[in-house]
Coordinates of C-alpha atoms and ligand atoms in Angstrom, one line a residue:
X1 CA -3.3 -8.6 13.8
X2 CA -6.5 -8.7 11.3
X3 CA -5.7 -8.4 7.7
X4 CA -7.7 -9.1 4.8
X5 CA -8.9 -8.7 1.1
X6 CA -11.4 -6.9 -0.9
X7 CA -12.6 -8.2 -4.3
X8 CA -14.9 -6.1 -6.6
X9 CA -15.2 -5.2 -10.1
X10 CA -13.3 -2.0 -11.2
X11 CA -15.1 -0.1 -14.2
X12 CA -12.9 0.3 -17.2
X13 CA -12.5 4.0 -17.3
X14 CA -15.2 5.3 -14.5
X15 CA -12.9 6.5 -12.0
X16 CA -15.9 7.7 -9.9
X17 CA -17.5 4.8 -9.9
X18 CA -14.5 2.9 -8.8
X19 CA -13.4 5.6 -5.7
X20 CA -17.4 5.0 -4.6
X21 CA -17.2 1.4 -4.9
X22 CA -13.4 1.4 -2.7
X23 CA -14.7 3.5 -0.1
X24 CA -17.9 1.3 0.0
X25 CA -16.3 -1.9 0.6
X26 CA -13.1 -0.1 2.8
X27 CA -16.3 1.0 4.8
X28 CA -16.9 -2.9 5.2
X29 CA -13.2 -3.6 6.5
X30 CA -12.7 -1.4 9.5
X31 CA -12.0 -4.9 11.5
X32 CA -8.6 -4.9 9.1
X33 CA -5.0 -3.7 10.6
X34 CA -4.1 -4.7 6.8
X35 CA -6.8 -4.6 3.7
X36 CA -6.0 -5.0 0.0
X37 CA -7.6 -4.3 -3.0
X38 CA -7.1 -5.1 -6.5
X39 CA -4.5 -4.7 -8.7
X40 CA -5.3 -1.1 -10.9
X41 CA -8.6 -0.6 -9.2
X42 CA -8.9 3.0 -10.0
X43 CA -9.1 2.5 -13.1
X44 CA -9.6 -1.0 -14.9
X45 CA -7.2 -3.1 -17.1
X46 CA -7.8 -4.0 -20.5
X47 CA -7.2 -0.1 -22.1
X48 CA -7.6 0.1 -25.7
X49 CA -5.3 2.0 -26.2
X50 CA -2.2 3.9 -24.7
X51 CA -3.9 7.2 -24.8
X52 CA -7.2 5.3 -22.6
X53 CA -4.6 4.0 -20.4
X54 CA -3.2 7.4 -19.9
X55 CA -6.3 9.2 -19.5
X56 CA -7.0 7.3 -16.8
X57 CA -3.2 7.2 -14.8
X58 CA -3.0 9.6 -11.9
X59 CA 0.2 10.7 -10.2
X60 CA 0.6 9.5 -6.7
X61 CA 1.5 13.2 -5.5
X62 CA -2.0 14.2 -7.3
X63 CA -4.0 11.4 -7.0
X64 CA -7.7 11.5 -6.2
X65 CA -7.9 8.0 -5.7
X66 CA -4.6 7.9 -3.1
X67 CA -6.4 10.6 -1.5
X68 CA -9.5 8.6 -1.0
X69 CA -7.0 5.7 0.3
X70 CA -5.4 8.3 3.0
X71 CA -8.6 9.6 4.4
X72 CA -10.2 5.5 4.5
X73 CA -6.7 4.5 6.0
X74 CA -7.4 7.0 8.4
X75 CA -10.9 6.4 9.3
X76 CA -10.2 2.8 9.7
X77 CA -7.0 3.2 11.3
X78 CA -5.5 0.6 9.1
X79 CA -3.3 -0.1 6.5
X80 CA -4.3 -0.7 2.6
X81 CA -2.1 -1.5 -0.2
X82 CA -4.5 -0.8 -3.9
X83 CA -3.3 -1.4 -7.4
X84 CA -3.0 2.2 -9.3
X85 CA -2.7 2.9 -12.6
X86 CA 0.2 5.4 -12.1
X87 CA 1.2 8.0 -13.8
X88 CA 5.0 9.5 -13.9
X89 CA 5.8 11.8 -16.2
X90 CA 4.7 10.7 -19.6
X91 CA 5.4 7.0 -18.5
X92 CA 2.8 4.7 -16.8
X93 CA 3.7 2.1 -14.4
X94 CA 1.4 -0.6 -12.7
X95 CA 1.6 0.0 -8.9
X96 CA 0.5 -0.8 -5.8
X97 CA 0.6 1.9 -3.4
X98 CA 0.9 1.8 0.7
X99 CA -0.8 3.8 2.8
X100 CA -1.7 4.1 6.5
X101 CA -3.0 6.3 9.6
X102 CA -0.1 8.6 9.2
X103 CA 0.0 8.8 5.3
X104 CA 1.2 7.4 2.6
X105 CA 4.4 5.6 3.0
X106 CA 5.2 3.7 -0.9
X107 CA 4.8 2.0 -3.4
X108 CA 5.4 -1.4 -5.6
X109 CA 5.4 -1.0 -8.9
X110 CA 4.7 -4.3 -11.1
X111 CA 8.4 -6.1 -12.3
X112 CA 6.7 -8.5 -14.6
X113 CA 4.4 -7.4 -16.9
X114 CA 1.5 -9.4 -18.7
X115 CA 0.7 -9.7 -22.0
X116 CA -0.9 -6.4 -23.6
X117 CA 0.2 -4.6 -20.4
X118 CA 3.8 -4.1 -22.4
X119 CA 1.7 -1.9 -24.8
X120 CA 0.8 0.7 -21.5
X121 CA 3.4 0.3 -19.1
X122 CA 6.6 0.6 -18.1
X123 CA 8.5 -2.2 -16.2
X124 CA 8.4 -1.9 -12.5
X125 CA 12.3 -0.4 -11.5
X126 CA 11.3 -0.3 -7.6
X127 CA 12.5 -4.1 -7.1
X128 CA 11.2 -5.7 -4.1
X129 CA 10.9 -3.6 -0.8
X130 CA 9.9 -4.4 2.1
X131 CA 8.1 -2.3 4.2
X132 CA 7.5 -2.5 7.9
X133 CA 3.9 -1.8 9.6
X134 CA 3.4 -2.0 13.2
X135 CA 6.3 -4.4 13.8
X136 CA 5.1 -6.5 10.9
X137 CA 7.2 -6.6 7.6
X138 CA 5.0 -7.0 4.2
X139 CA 5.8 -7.0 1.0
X140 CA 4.0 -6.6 -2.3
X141 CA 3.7 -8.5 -5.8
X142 CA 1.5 -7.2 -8.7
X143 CA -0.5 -10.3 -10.2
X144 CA 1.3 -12.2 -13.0
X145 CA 4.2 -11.9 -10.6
X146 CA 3.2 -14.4 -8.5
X147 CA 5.0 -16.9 -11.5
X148 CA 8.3 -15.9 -10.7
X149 CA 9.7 -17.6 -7.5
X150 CA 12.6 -15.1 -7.2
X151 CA 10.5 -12.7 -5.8
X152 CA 8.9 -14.6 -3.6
X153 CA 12.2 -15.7 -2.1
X154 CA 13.8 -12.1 -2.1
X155 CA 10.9 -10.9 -0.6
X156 CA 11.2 -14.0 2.3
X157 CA 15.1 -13.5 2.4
X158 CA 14.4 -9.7 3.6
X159 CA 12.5 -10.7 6.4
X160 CA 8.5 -10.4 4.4
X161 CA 6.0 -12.0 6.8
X162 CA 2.9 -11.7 4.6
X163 CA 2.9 -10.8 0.9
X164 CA 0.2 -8.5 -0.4
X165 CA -1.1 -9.5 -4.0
X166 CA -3.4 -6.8 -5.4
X167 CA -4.1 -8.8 -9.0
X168 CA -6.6 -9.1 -11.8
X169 CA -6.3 -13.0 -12.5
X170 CA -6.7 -14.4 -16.0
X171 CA -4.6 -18.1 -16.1
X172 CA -6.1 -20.5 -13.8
X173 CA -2.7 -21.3 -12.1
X174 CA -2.1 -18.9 -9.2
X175 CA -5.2 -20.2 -6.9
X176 CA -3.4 -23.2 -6.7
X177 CA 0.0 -22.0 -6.9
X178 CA 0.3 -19.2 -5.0
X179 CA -0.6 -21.1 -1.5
X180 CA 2.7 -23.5 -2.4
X181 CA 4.6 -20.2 -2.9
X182 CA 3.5 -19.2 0.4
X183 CA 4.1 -22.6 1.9
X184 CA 8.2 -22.6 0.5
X185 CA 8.7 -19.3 1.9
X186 CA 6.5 -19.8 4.9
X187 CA 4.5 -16.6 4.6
X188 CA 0.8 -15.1 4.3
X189 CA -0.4 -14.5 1.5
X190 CA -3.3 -11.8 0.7
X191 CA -4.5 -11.9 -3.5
X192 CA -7.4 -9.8 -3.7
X193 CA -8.2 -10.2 -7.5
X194 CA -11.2 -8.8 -9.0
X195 CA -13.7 -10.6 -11.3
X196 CA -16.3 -9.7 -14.2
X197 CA -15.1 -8.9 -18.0
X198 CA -13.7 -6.1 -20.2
X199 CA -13.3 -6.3 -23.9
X200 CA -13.1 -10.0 -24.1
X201 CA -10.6 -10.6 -20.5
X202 CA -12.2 -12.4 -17.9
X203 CA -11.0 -12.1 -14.5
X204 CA -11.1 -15.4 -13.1
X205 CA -12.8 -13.8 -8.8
X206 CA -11.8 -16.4 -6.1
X207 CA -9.4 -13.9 -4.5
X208 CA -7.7 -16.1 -1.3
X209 CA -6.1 -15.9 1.7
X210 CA -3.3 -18.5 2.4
X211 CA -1.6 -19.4 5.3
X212 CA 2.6 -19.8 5.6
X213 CA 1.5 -23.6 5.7
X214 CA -0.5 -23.4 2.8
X215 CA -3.6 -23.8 3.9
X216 CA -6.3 -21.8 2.1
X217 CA -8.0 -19.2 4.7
X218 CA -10.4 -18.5 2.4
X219 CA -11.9 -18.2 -1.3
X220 CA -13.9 -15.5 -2.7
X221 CA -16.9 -16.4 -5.1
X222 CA -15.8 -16.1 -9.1
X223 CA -18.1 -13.3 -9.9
X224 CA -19.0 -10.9 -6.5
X225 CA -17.8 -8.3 -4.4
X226 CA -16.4 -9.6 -1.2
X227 CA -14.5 -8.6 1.9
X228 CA -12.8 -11.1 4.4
X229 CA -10.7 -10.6 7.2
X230 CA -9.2 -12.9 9.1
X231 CA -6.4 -13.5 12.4
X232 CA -2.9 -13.5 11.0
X233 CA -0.8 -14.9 13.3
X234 CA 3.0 -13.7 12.1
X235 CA 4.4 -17.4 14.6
X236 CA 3.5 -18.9 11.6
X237 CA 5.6 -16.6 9.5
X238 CA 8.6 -16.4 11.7
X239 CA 8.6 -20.9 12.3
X240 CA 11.0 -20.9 8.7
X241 CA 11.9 -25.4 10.0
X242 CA 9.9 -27.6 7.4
X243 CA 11.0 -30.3 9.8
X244 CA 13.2 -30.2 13.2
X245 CA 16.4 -30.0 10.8
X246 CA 15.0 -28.2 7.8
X247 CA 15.0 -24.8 7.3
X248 CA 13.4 -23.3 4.2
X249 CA 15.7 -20.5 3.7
X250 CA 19.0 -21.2 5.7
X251 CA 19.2 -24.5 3.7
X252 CA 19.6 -23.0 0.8
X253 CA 23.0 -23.7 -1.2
X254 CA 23.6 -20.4 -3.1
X255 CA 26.7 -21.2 -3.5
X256 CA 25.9 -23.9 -6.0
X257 CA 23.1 -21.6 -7.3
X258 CA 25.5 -19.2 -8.9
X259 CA 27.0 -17.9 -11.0
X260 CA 24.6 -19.0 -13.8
X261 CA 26.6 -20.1 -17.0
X262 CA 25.4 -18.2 -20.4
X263 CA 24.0 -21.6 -21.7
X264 CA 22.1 -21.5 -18.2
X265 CA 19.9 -18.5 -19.2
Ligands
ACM301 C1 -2.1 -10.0 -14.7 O1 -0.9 -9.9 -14.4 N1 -2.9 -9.0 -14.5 C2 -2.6 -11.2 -15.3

């Protein structure tokens, strides 16, 4: 299979500039089984206030921008997982949404939350599904969290062959560290970050594609749009031995892992 990222720019509360700009660069990545997108890239990140950040949520049953998704996935006759700024009720959540040639088919919404995103958003309660695409199982992390390793490995432990990353990077960490995430739980890994500025936040580009060995695919320039697609080839995912007699998840002890003690926490 092809899969890929898109990195652009999303407009802090132009949702019509952002649809145009998707379906632009979606245009660009009909090659793709799998394409993703940034996280919250209908509507931009750094909201001023919870009232902005509502203003510019859409429900996923009513959502212009999912429906833009839907027809693209469609067209392309691909898969796309995009970051939304979702709305649910009176809450917000930070999600990533899946859709493909026969429709939508879920959504990821964002366990850990960064900074000033408490402020906006609710935290994710979906936990870490796994969804399966054309005999390929995917799963899906929202940026910041790429720090935690549990959900790498949950994901990994149900079977995840690539991981999806919609993100708008600020630390300088996860270029580096997400390829060794992907390299202890032997998957691919697709962050399509976004770059540019809002209010003071710069978004660090350099979205990536890394291999289940590591090995960077590919990096995006710091400050452009850009669209890469490369062969995925899930062997690479399935081969868990780090060496002839080490597997990287049946090697696991979990039952020295647990229970954690209260002075553990
Ligand atoms: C982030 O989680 N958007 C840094």
């Amino acid at each position: 299979m092809k899969a890929g990222i898109i990195q652009f720019a999303p407009e802090l509360g132009n949702l019509e500039s952002n649809y145009q700009k998707t379906e632009e660069l979606l245009k660009q990545a009909i090659d793709a089984d799998l394409i993703v997108l940034p996280e919250l890239a209908n509507s931009g990140y750094n909201f001023s206030s919870k009232s902005q950040a509502l203003a510019l949520s859409e429900p996923i049953d009513d959502s212009n921008y999912v429906k833009l998704l839907l027809k693209m996935a469609v067209a392309n006759n691909q898969f796309i997982v995009a970051g939304l700024n979702e709305r649910s009720g009176e809450k917000l959540y930070n999600t990533a949404v899946l859709v493909g040639p026969s429709g939508y088919i879920g959504k990821y919404r964002k366990t850990h939350l960064f900074w000033n995103e408490f402020d906006f958003f609710e935290k994710g309660d979906t936990g870490f599904p796994v969804f399966e695409i054309n005999n390929t199982k995917i799963g899906i992390l929202i940026c910041f969290d790429w720090i935690f390793p549990e959900a790498w490995r949950i994901l990994a432990l149900r079977g995840a062959e690539i991981i999806c990353h919609p993100s708008n990077l600020v630390l300088p960490y996860a270029q580096q560290a997400v390829p060794v995430q992907c390299m202890m739980n032997r998957v691919y890994g697709l962050t399509a970050n976004r770059y540019g500025t809002e209010a003071g936040v710069t978004f660090s580009g350099r979205s990536f594609v890394s291999d289940p060995k590591g090995k960077m695919l590919y990096t995006a320039p710091a400050d452009q749009d850009a669209v890469f697609i490369t062969d995925i080839d899930l062997s690479l995912s399935n081969d868990k031995m780090i060496t002839p007699r080490n597997h990287a998840l049946l090697d696991r002890r979990p039952e020295l892992y647990h229970p954690l003690t209260d002075t553990d926490i």
